[in-house]
XYZ file of C-alpha atoms in Angstrom:
675
model
C 84.658 111.816 48.160
C 85.591 108.247 48.960
C 87.230 107.719 45.576
C 89.215 110.954 46.032
C 90.476 109.714 49.402
C 91.392 106.339 47.957
C 93.355 108.024 45.193
C 95.113 110.218 47.745
C 95.997 107.249 49.925
C 97.201 105.265 46.926
C 99.402 108.132 45.755
C 100.881 108.498 49.244
C 101.445 104.768 49.470
C 103.371 104.796 46.183
C 105.546 107.588 47.566
C 106.043 105.720 50.830
C 106.862 102.476 49.029
C 109.935 104.126 47.499
C 111.239 105.274 50.867
C 114.095 102.782 50.841
C 114.956 103.255 47.137
C 116.925 106.016 45.503
C 113.764 107.837 44.359
C 113.535 110.237 47.276
C 115.912 109.302 50.089
C 116.687 112.916 50.868
C 113.050 113.679 51.664
C 113.038 111.687 54.893
C 110.116 109.394 54.086
C 110.692 107.163 57.053
C 108.064 105.320 59.116
C 107.212 108.297 61.304
C 106.879 110.698 58.361
C 104.355 108.293 56.864
C 102.500 108.112 60.137
C 102.369 111.934 60.312
C 100.635 111.904 56.917
C 98.176 109.326 58.210
C 97.502 111.434 61.316
C 96.725 114.326 58.955
C 94.365 112.106 56.961
C 92.623 111.104 60.179
C 92.150 114.747 60.976
C 90.649 115.717 57.610
C 89.013 112.545 56.365
C 88.235 110.311 59.321
C 89.732 107.159 60.629
C 88.866 104.234 58.349
C 91.136 104.910 55.372
C 94.104 105.843 57.484
C 93.790 102.683 59.536
C 94.136 100.585 56.366
C 97.271 102.486 55.435
C 98.713 102.160 58.935
C 98.138 98.394 58.853
C 99.958 98.248 55.535
C 102.830 100.310 56.936
C 103.151 98.097 59.981
C 103.148 94.966 57.862
C 106.277 96.171 56.096
C 109.636 94.838 57.340
C 110.731 97.942 59.206
C 112.007 96.273 62.351
C 111.772 99.168 64.780
C 110.285 102.382 63.448
C 112.955 104.955 64.193
C 112.115 108.156 66.055
C 112.739 111.138 63.803
C 113.978 114.653 64.231
C 110.460 115.864 63.394
C 109.641 116.165 67.101
C 106.162 115.468 68.409
C 103.917 113.108 66.417
C 100.475 113.653 67.974
C 98.011 110.809 67.552
C 100.604 108.239 66.507
C 100.205 106.141 69.661
C 96.409 106.030 69.399
C 96.600 105.196 65.724
C 99.043 102.382 66.333
C 96.863 100.998 69.139
C 93.689 101.068 67.058
C 95.345 99.066 64.279
C 96.123 96.188 66.667
C 93.803 93.163 66.714
C 91.535 92.390 69.661
C 92.402 89.503 71.983
C 90.409 86.464 70.803
C 88.279 84.253 73.030
C 89.642 80.754 72.284
C 87.163 78.007 71.273
C 85.731 76.323 74.372
C 86.295 72.724 73.250
C 89.927 73.482 72.339
C 90.650 74.921 75.816
C 88.988 72.006 77.624
C 90.959 69.426 75.586
C 94.213 71.282 76.278
C 93.351 71.619 79.964
C 93.034 67.832 80.315
C 96.333 67.421 78.467
C 98.049 69.906 80.823
C 96.754 67.980 83.865
C 98.165 64.607 82.780
C 101.734 65.055 84.120
C 100.728 66.663 87.452
C 97.774 64.645 88.825
C 97.008 60.964 89.407
C 95.045 58.839 86.947
C 92.159 58.650 89.419
C 92.002 62.438 89.742
C 92.222 62.807 85.965
C 89.269 60.411 85.461
C 87.184 62.498 87.886
C 88.131 65.737 86.101
C 87.280 64.217 82.707
C 83.743 63.631 84.012
C 83.483 67.265 85.159
C 84.811 68.511 81.804
C 82.283 66.312 79.950
C 79.489 67.882 82.017
C 80.856 71.418 81.507
C 81.153 71.041 77.719
C 77.654 69.621 77.061
C 75.776 71.432 74.253
C 73.548 74.103 75.823
C 75.232 73.559 79.194
C 76.905 75.944 81.625
C 80.213 76.046 79.700
C 78.531 77.124 76.502
C 76.513 79.822 78.309
C 79.658 81.236 79.960
C 81.535 81.095 76.636
C 78.777 83.144 74.954
C 78.974 85.649 77.810
C 82.734 85.983 77.239
C 82.238 86.410 73.499
C 79.687 89.189 74.145
C 82.151 90.871 76.489
C 84.889 90.634 73.834
C 82.649 92.422 71.306
C 81.970 95.413 73.538
C 85.406 95.931 75.142
C 88.861 96.795 73.837
C 90.217 93.697 75.556
C 87.930 91.209 77.329
C 90.684 90.231 79.759
C 92.719 93.345 80.651
C 90.431 94.939 83.291
C 89.680 91.589 84.936
C 93.357 90.672 84.992
C 94.416 94.015 86.466
C 91.876 93.619 89.277
C 92.314 89.918 90.082
C 96.091 89.628 89.643
C 97.076 92.951 91.197
C 94.570 95.449 92.603
C 92.521 92.926 94.622
C 95.614 90.981 95.714
C 95.915 91.730 99.431
C 99.408 90.487 100.314
C 102.148 93.158 100.483
C 103.514 94.262 97.110
C 107.012 93.801 98.588
C 108.392 90.325 97.686
C 104.927 88.987 96.760
C 104.251 91.156 93.713
C 106.859 93.805 92.883
C 109.895 92.559 90.904
C 113.381 93.973 91.329
C 116.222 94.313 88.832
C 119.913 93.918 89.708
C 122.122 96.097 87.498
C 125.882 95.628 87.071
C 127.881 97.096 89.980
C 129.101 100.613 89.252
C 132.736 101.524 89.864
C 132.125 104.444 92.244
C 132.760 104.018 95.946
C 131.760 107.355 97.432
C 129.039 109.961 97.659
C 130.368 112.009 94.715
C 130.297 108.983 92.403
C 126.869 107.963 93.647
C 125.362 111.400 93.005
C 127.104 111.826 89.642
C 125.748 108.437 88.472
C 122.268 109.251 89.856
C 122.276 112.565 87.955
C 123.196 110.860 84.684
C 120.577 108.155 85.296
C 117.860 110.806 85.861
C 118.888 112.513 82.616
C 118.513 109.130 80.852
C 115.002 108.676 82.320
C 114.003 112.122 81.038
C 115.439 111.306 77.617
C 113.209 108.207 77.476
C 110.250 110.221 78.770
C 110.650 112.643 75.846
C 110.040 109.766 73.405
C 106.913 108.773 75.341
C 105.631 112.367 75.529
C 106.296 113.002 71.825
C 104.924 109.590 70.807
C 108.169 108.814 68.975
C 108.918 105.663 70.952
C 110.041 102.917 68.532
C 107.301 100.354 67.945
C 108.359 96.853 69.028
C 107.785 93.745 66.960
C 107.499 90.051 67.710
C 107.617 87.572 64.846
C 107.023 90.424 62.397
C 103.886 91.600 64.234
C 103.659 95.036 65.913
C 103.174 94.951 69.691
C 100.903 96.956 71.966
C 102.908 99.876 73.392
C 100.370 100.866 76.045
C 102.455 99.696 79.032
C 105.167 102.247 78.215
C 102.569 104.996 78.674
C 101.611 103.680 82.134
C 104.977 103.431 83.913
C 106.003 107.079 84.400
C 104.109 109.528 86.655
C 101.906 106.727 87.987
C 101.319 105.231 91.428
C 99.249 102.582 93.190
C 96.795 103.800 95.842
C 95.787 101.401 98.640
C 92.100 100.633 99.166
C 90.282 98.550 101.819
C 89.269 95.790 99.372
C 90.782 96.862 96.077
C 93.605 99.240 95.214
C 93.593 101.697 92.311
C 96.200 103.251 90.028
C 96.573 106.952 89.328
C 98.397 108.138 86.225
C 99.399 111.795 86.067
C 101.029 111.467 82.636
C 97.646 111.709 80.965
C 96.445 115.106 82.182
C 97.164 118.483 80.616
C 99.373 119.467 83.539
C 102.148 116.877 83.410
C 104.504 116.055 86.266
C 107.711 118.104 86.257
C 109.352 116.539 89.293
C 110.778 113.301 90.641
C 110.906 112.144 94.252
C 114.360 111.651 95.784
C 114.696 109.669 99.027
C 117.779 109.819 101.236
C 118.062 108.692 104.865
C 114.306 107.963 104.877
C 113.566 111.603 103.944
C 111.586 112.523 100.830
C 112.306 115.459 98.522
C 110.529 116.972 95.542
C 113.094 117.673 92.817
C 111.979 119.679 89.764
C 113.780 118.215 86.764
C 112.822 120.791 84.125
C 113.973 124.365 83.597
C 111.416 127.167 83.264
C 111.693 126.911 79.444
C 110.669 123.231 79.581
C 114.133 121.825 78.854
C 115.300 118.976 81.145
C 118.013 119.698 83.692
C 121.508 118.649 82.661
C 123.639 116.124 84.543
C 125.606 118.986 86.130
C 122.439 120.744 87.290
C 120.981 117.506 88.657
C 124.231 116.721 90.472
C 124.154 120.100 92.258
C 120.500 119.552 93.243
C 121.240 116.048 94.550
C 124.130 117.419 96.608
C 121.737 119.928 98.198
C 119.392 117.059 99.088
C 122.249 115.001 100.524
C 123.566 117.880 102.652
C 120.151 118.622 104.148
C 119.419 114.987 105.089
C 122.604 113.865 106.835
C 120.771 112.273 109.771
C 118.456 109.282 109.315
C 114.822 110.205 109.843
C 113.538 108.704 113.092
C 110.212 107.725 111.539
C 110.631 105.935 108.178
C 107.250 106.813 106.687
C 107.932 104.759 103.533
C 107.856 101.541 105.598
C 104.063 101.876 105.671
C 103.942 100.935 101.960
C 105.418 97.487 102.757
C 102.422 96.341 104.791
C 99.470 94.077 103.983
C 97.249 96.075 101.620
C 94.241 96.253 103.956
C 96.420 97.453 106.863
C 98.162 99.979 104.619
C 94.799 101.256 103.281
C 93.670 101.953 106.849
C 96.979 103.647 107.731
C 96.858 105.608 104.433
C 93.463 107.117 105.227
C 94.683 107.946 108.699
C 97.872 109.542 107.332
C 95.956 111.728 104.863
C 93.725 113.292 107.522
C 96.547 115.786 108.061
C 96.808 118.462 105.327
C 100.642 118.530 105.302
C 100.823 114.736 105.050
C 98.258 114.719 102.249
C 100.265 117.274 100.221
C 103.481 115.276 100.716
C 101.870 111.969 99.717
C 100.268 113.551 96.634
C 103.670 114.973 95.619
C 105.191 111.461 95.758
C 102.259 109.961 93.833
C 102.431 112.628 91.098
C 106.193 112.401 90.606
C 107.664 110.954 87.380
C 109.506 108.293 89.396
C 111.448 107.847 92.629
C 115.230 107.816 92.996
C 116.459 106.158 96.200
C 119.935 107.190 97.394
C 120.757 104.222 99.624
C 123.271 103.742 102.398
C 125.949 101.139 101.551
C 124.974 97.520 102.131
C 126.677 95.497 104.835
C 129.900 94.086 103.357
C 129.625 90.513 102.120
C 131.840 88.081 100.210
C 131.937 88.271 96.407
C 130.051 84.981 95.914
C 126.904 86.213 97.703
C 127.174 89.909 96.731
C 124.655 89.758 93.837
C 122.194 87.763 95.931
C 122.378 90.428 98.639
C 121.830 93.174 96.041
C 118.762 91.289 94.745
C 117.364 91.278 98.287
C 118.058 95.035 98.564
C 116.171 95.644 95.326
C 113.183 93.537 96.416
C 112.762 94.730 100.000
C 115.588 97.087 101.034
C 117.092 94.823 103.682
C 114.606 95.536 106.491
C 113.821 98.448 108.809
C 117.463 98.769 109.968
C 118.770 99.156 106.428
C 117.141 100.717 103.356
C 113.483 99.625 103.416
C 112.471 103.041 104.787
C 114.144 104.608 101.765
C 111.282 103.539 99.479
C 107.688 104.279 98.526
C 106.773 100.804 97.263
C 103.482 101.936 95.675
C 105.413 104.090 93.192
C 105.583 102.366 89.793
C 109.301 103.018 89.244
C 111.949 103.296 91.950
C 115.591 103.515 90.876
C 117.999 102.485 93.622
C 121.597 103.699 93.808
C 123.696 102.826 96.849
C 126.898 104.533 97.953
C 128.904 101.333 97.398
C 128.071 101.085 93.659
C 125.220 98.568 93.912
C 122.195 99.672 91.926
C 119.000 98.570 90.232
C 115.304 99.158 90.592
C 112.067 97.850 92.024
C 108.752 98.380 90.258
C 105.102 98.054 91.193
C 103.785 95.353 88.879
C 100.194 96.458 88.188
C 100.860 98.819 85.231
C 103.449 96.744 83.357
C 105.265 93.492 82.714
C 109.059 93.171 82.825
C 110.030 93.743 79.157
C 108.999 97.442 78.952
C 110.801 98.081 82.247
C 113.942 96.383 80.944
C 113.728 98.303 77.643
C 113.644 101.526 79.670
C 116.610 100.281 81.717
C 118.587 99.346 78.604
C 118.036 102.873 77.287
C 119.116 104.470 80.576
C 122.210 102.274 80.982
C 123.330 103.145 77.444
C 122.625 106.804 78.150
C 124.810 106.797 81.290
C 127.754 105.658 79.153
C 127.537 108.719 76.877
C 130.272 111.330 77.341
C 129.050 114.499 79.012
C 128.882 117.609 76.883
C 130.643 120.833 77.908
C 127.971 123.054 79.417
C 127.603 126.830 79.516
C 127.432 128.571 82.935
C 124.359 127.501 84.896
C 121.552 129.580 86.357
C 121.121 129.070 90.120
C 118.299 126.633 90.857
C 115.879 126.706 93.793
C 116.394 124.390 96.745
C 114.593 121.018 96.301
C 111.578 120.907 98.592
C 111.681 118.579 101.579
C 108.369 116.762 102.077
C 107.121 117.088 105.644
C 105.109 114.556 107.617
C 103.341 115.103 110.916
C 103.617 111.850 112.857
C 100.778 111.278 115.338
C 101.005 108.494 117.963
C 98.611 106.447 115.789
C 100.831 106.813 112.693
C 103.888 105.960 114.806
C 102.128 102.793 115.894
C 101.288 101.937 112.242
C 104.980 102.383 111.333
C 106.082 100.079 114.172
C 103.643 97.344 113.102
C 104.772 97.678 109.466
C 108.427 97.391 110.576
C 107.727 94.162 112.462
C 105.819 92.611 109.542
C 108.459 93.675 107.045
C 111.333 92.257 109.093
C 109.554 88.887 109.229
C 109.226 88.984 105.394
C 112.880 89.960 104.995
C 114.020 87.072 107.188
C 111.769 84.680 105.282
C 113.033 85.476 101.782
C 115.704 83.107 100.500
C 117.234 84.494 97.308
C 120.154 83.370 95.179
C 121.543 85.062 92.075
C 123.480 82.580 89.960
C 125.577 83.515 86.946
C 125.843 80.350 84.872
C 129.182 80.862 83.083
C 129.580 77.588 81.153
C 127.478 78.665 78.162
C 124.748 81.074 77.142
C 122.019 81.158 74.492
C 124.543 80.568 71.697
C 124.803 76.850 72.572
C 121.099 75.852 72.303
C 120.857 77.983 69.157
C 123.752 76.018 67.644
C 121.666 72.889 68.294
C 118.655 74.563 66.629
C 116.815 74.609 69.966
C 115.013 77.624 71.415
C 117.167 78.923 74.341
C 114.013 79.554 76.392
C 112.721 76.005 75.818
C 116.164 74.615 76.711
C 116.264 76.549 80.018
C 112.675 75.568 80.872
C 113.536 71.881 80.314
C 116.566 72.302 82.608
C 114.237 73.711 85.291
C 111.937 70.709 84.858
C 114.886 68.321 85.182
C 116.282 70.127 88.248
C 112.896 70.042 90.004
C 112.304 66.370 89.132
C 115.723 65.361 90.471
C 115.104 67.280 93.694
C 111.575 66.057 94.419
C 111.003 62.905 92.342
C 107.964 64.391 90.585
C 107.074 67.365 88.397
C 104.845 70.312 89.342
C 102.595 72.929 87.767
C 104.951 75.433 86.154
C 104.123 78.981 85.123
C 106.088 80.855 82.492
C 104.727 84.222 81.423
C 103.856 84.689 77.745
C 103.314 88.150 76.301
C 99.913 88.947 74.778
C 101.149 92.292 73.436
C 100.314 91.294 69.845
C 96.803 92.330 70.922
C 95.466 95.691 72.019
C 96.021 96.190 75.782
C 97.475 92.659 75.958
C 99.186 91.587 79.193
C 100.175 87.933 79.726
C 99.027 84.341 79.541
C 100.680 81.187 80.890
C 103.073 78.867 79.121
C 102.642 75.564 80.985
C 106.175 74.215 80.792
C 105.260 70.903 82.427
C 103.967 68.757 79.583
C 103.543 65.082 78.724
C 106.703 65.461 76.599
C 108.751 67.173 79.341
C 107.764 64.468 81.836
C 108.923 61.722 79.446
C 112.254 63.491 79.045
C 112.976 64.065 82.764
C 111.971 60.490 83.625
C 114.351 59.160 80.971
C 117.348 61.352 81.805
C 118.681 59.264 84.708
C 117.201 55.969 83.521
C 119.677 53.165 82.663
C 117.027 51.679 80.323
C 117.298 54.499 77.798
C 120.151 55.126 75.381
C 121.693 58.581 75.062
C 120.156 58.875 71.597
C 116.675 58.151 72.980
C 117.188 60.699 75.756
C 118.417 63.330 73.278
C 115.415 62.672 71.026
C 113.047 63.059 73.998
C 114.810 66.306 74.938
C 114.372 67.698 71.421
C 110.725 66.572 71.286
C 110.058 68.276 74.641
C 111.696 71.544 73.535
C 109.603 71.489 70.338
C 106.434 70.954 72.410
C 107.419 73.923 74.587
C 108.031 76.063 71.507
C 104.601 75.110 70.107
C 102.867 75.958 73.410
C 104.689 79.316 73.461
C 103.550 80.154 69.923
C 100.002 79.159 70.831
C 100.090 81.331 73.984
C 101.388 84.528 72.363
C 98.658 84.183 69.716
C 95.969 84.205 72.422
C 95.195 80.475 72.419
C 96.555 79.319 75.794
C 94.188 77.952 78.439
C 94.822 79.817 81.697
C 93.316 83.248 81.001
C 90.406 81.634 79.148
C 89.616 79.421 82.164
C 89.928 82.460 84.449
C 87.569 84.377 82.157
C 84.965 81.594 82.297
C 85.240 81.538 86.096
C 84.889 85.337 86.381
C 81.990 85.280 83.913
C 80.204 82.822 86.238
C 80.737 85.246 89.153
C 79.494 88.188 87.040
C 76.424 86.231 85.886
C 75.665 85.341 89.526
C 75.415 81.653 88.658
C 76.685 78.951 91.011
C 80.373 78.230 90.519
C 80.788 75.288 88.074
C 82.229 72.165 89.701
C 85.125 72.257 87.250
C 86.561 75.231 89.211
C 85.899 73.616 92.616
C 87.804 70.477 91.604
C 91.040 69.481 93.383
C 92.740 69.138 89.995
C 92.026 72.814 89.228
C 93.616 73.821 92.542
C 96.694 71.665 91.754
C 96.919 73.159 88.257
C 96.862 76.698 89.710
C 99.405 75.973 92.481
C 102.580 76.994 90.660
C 105.535 75.560 92.579
C 107.675 76.916 89.769
C 106.830 80.501 88.782
C 109.240 81.495 86.041
C 109.920 84.254 83.547
C 112.457 84.964 80.853
C 113.223 88.704 80.814
C 115.952 89.224 78.218
C 117.946 92.465 78.241
C 120.907 93.958 76.404
C 122.258 95.006 79.805
C 123.980 92.281 81.835
C 121.293 92.361 84.516
C 118.723 90.046 86.049
C 115.156 90.537 87.253
C 114.030 88.862 90.479
C 110.722 88.204 92.229
C 109.339 86.145 95.090
C 107.573 82.753 94.843
C 103.797 82.821 94.264
C 103.060 79.921 96.660
C 104.500 79.190 100.146
C 106.245 75.990 98.977
C 107.433 77.256 95.605
C 110.209 79.035 93.739
C 110.317 82.299 91.815
C 112.853 81.981 88.974
C 113.752 84.707 86.498
C 116.512 84.562 83.911
C 118.268 86.660 81.308
C 120.088 84.529 78.701
C 123.139 86.396 77.370
C 125.248 85.080 74.469
C 127.866 83.255 76.578
C 126.313 83.107 80.063
C 122.893 83.073 81.742
C 121.842 85.224 84.714
C 119.399 83.507 87.084
C 117.598 84.835 90.165
C 116.038 82.087 92.287
C 113.825 82.790 95.297
C 112.131 80.632 97.920
C 110.830 81.028 101.478
C 112.919 79.993 104.492
C 109.669 79.121 106.309
C 109.232 76.167 103.935
C 111.527 73.294 104.924
C 111.198 71.703 101.467
C 112.540 74.586 99.378
C 116.042 76.024 99.165
C 117.237 78.556 96.573
C 120.941 77.533 96.684
C 120.007 73.856 96.328
C 117.791 74.646 93.348
C 120.667 76.660 91.791
C 122.981 73.640 92.237
C 120.519 71.235 90.576
C 119.774 73.709 87.803
C 123.479 74.110 86.991
C 123.902 70.318 86.871
C 120.811 69.931 84.644
C 122.099 72.517 82.149
C 125.519 70.849 81.972
C 124.083 67.330 81.662
C 121.766 68.432 78.852
C 124.684 69.976 76.965
C 126.784 66.797 77.354
C 123.817 64.725 76.145
C 123.329 66.802 72.995
C 127.042 66.970 72.240
C 127.436 63.202 72.541
C 124.561 62.335 70.184
C 123.976 63.146 66.505
C 120.967 65.309 65.681
C 118.138 62.967 64.707
C 115.599 63.933 62.064
C 112.645 64.544 64.344
């Protein structure tokens, strides 16, 4: 039988190989058609052969596999996932060597000498490091991804600070040109239709597979972001995903004036509502929620996770409340129809919108118009400002931005002429019974939130002088160029460099999330020290800049291939906890604490849309910096805390702008050396 299967696969492969030739173009042998054949083979012959064929298909230069008109492709997602490699456990000695190298620019020589002794002890043959490494390797053999569950718990579900500002990123979209309720609702209706259009690709498993450097990426995060919600717990939260069950969610939650509504978005025949139908339903919601709700129940989701868990259990004691909360949790997503923001000058408008996306402006403004545990919340204000905020646990930024790009493009499509519409039922208002205890919980949450709102210092800067085209023209990675500018800005402000986090995608691996690109390197330190030094020529400075960008590029490549140090070190630490052994001194060392104190927490989240993602700092005396490099400009969002006297978002923006300009002048004034 095996030889028969091999012959069958070979024959199919020959057919598939001619897909792009003139042999059979009319037969539609595109990527998805091939995958349907493989799914059939899985069904009748088992998995092994088909997996080989899928790997071969994915190795071909397809770019994105296009969704087809064939409709649902059952099993494609699982097949794609199973063909992805497992995340490797890096060699122990390699990680320890690279750890010492990463420490060099950020700690003193004395501290480094002490850490070298601890590393020598940790790496001894037969010692604690080797035992923990073997434990990790065993874990890697018996799990789909040795890191993913640990990372989800430690980075998100066990993190006890509020998700608002501290965890959930926001996205600022371009301002829309409507200025009234009609425009707001019309845009919201079109946006919802775009979400449902994207959802169809997820449901039918026809979502285009993404590639990085010719390698297919894990698509799992796309299947986690709709119909999912975070649930607070006393020590650890959990995530529920209603997209996976047989009975899928058919509704979204709409919030207006702090009041929540269940809006069915599918007709009885299963077809999604049209823009016109959605507009009428949104008008009904608007007209039945003209007065602001006295008790903004959504404010509870902004609180410290332990406090919210207690309030959550209290809230759900009432049957009506429980039904309303479950309806929100089960919804596909939330759409927040916000009141207009307070008017501000043009130069700070985008910064104010970023704040609205992150926290809603406080209890007096739009913070009660949210359910921050919901994975996706689209925000549309009456004055044309819009964007989203998302709960970070299920996904990184790129899948969210890909969804946004799709929706933004969809909203630009001309509307089709529709036939007469069938009357639709009234959207259901979600009721809450507010006891004195719940009222007290809301008041406490309001106070805590308003302190957070006052503390967040955020600045959106559009750097207009050049975009990614310039570094590319110099044969420099735009991301490396921007990271070096951040290093230079920080060094000029503080006279030293700091531990810097840049997220690197691990989606080349099954269930991959992120690792850390450590942008502060020996090479970056040499460059920033030289930049304002009279002892160095411009040519020397330019050479150091190029060397530093190459080092950053190499670290990035190493990270996305699963060979960075941060998640490996975390894994060794968590393995020690799991094995109930005493914590190795390496992880109790001051140097380790310094290395993990990221004064600069950064992320590049590129998008086709002219938008920018934003998030709060991860340490009290740090910055959160996100950027979207467009061809001829760069969008930056810079955050800090007002409670720290040493940090200032506007000041950082000023120094960053100067660093970018100075680096361009330097490169333009010197010939490219042959490094």
